[in-house]
CSV table of C-alpha atoms in Angstrom, one decimal:
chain,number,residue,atom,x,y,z
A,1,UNK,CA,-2.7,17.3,14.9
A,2,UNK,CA,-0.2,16.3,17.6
A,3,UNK,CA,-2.2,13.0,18.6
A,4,UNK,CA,-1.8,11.9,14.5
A,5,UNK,CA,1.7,12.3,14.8
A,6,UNK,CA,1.4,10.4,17.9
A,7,UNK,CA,-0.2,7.5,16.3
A,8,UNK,CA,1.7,7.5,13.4
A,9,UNK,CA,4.7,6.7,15.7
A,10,UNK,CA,2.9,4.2,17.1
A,11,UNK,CA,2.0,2.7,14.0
A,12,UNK,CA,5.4,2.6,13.0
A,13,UNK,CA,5.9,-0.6,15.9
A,14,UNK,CA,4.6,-3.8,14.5
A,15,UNK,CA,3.3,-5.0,18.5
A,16,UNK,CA,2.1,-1.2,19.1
A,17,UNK,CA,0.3,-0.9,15.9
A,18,UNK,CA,-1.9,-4.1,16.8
A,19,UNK,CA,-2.8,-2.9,20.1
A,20,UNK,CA,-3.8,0.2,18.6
A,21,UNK,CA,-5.8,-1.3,16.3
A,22,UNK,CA,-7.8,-2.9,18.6
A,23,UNK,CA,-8.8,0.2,20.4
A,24,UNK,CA,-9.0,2.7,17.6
A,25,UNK,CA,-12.4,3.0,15.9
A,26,UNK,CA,-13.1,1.7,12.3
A,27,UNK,CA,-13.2,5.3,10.3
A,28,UNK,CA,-9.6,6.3,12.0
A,29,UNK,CA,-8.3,2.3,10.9
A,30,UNK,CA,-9.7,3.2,7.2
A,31,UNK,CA,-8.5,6.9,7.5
A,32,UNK,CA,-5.1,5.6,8.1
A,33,UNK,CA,-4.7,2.8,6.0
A,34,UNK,CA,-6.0,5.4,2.9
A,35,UNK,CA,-3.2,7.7,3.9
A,36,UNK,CA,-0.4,4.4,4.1
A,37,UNK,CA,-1.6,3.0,1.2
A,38,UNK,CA,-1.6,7.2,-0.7
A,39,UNK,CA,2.0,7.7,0.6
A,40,UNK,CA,2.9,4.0,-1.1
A,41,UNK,CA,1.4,4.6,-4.2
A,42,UNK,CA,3.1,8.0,-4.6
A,43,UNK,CA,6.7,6.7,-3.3
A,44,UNK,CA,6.1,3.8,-6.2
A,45,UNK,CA,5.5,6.3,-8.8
A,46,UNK,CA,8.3,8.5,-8.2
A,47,UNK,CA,10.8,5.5,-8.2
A,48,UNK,CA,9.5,4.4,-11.5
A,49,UNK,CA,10.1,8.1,-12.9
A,50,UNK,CA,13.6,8.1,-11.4
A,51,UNK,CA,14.2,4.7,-13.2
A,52,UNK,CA,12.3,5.9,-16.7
A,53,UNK,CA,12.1,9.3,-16.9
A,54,UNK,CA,10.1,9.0,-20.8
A,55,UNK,CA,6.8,7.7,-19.1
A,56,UNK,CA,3.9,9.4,-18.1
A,57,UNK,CA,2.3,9.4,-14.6
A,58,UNK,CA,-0.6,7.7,-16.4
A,59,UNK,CA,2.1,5.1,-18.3
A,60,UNK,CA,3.1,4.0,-14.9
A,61,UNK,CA,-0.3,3.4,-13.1
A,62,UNK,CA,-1.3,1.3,-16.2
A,63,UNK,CA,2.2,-0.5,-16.0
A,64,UNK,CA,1.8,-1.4,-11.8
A,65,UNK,CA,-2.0,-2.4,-12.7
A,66,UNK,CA,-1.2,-4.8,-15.5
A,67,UNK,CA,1.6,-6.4,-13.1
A,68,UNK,CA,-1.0,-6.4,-10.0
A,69,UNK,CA,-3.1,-8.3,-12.4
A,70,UNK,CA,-0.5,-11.0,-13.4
A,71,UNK,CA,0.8,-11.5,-9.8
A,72,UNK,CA,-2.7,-12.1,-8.8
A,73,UNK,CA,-3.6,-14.5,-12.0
A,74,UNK,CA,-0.7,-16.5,-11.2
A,75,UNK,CA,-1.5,-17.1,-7.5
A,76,UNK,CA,-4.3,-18.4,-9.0
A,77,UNK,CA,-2.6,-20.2,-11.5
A,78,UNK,CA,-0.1,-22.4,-9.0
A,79,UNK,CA,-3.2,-23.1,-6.6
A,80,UNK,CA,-5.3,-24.4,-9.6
A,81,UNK,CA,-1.9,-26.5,-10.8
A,82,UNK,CA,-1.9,-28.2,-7.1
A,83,UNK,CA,-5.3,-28.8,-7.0
């Protein structure tokens, strides 16, 4: 437990956390990207509740799905423009 906490510090320093990287194996990189990427997701959710109280867990999730979709439709969008 104390060597998680350790790395996680670590992690925390841009430099550090790409030297770590390189010598941690492949299952701790996915392990800890899972548990970034949880801790994210949950921090979203509770700022969206804050800011609108009347929707649902399930409200939200939909709501930050349809925007990942239209961020990523228009990346496509401006690269198909310049082409």
């Amino acid at each position: 437990m104390k060597s998680k906490i350790k790395i996680r510090k670590q992690i925390r320093d841009f430099e550090g956390s790409i030297l770590l990287m390189e010598k941690t194996s492949l299952k701790d990189l996915e392990e800890m990207f899972l548990e970034i990427y949880e801790f994210n997701l949950q921090e979203s959710i509770k700022r969206e509740k804050q800011k609108n109280p009347e929707l649902t867990r399930k409200e939200i999730i939909i709501n930050m799905h349809k925007l990942h979709d239209e961020l990523k439709n228009s990346g496509r969008n401006m690269h198909n423009e310049s082409l």
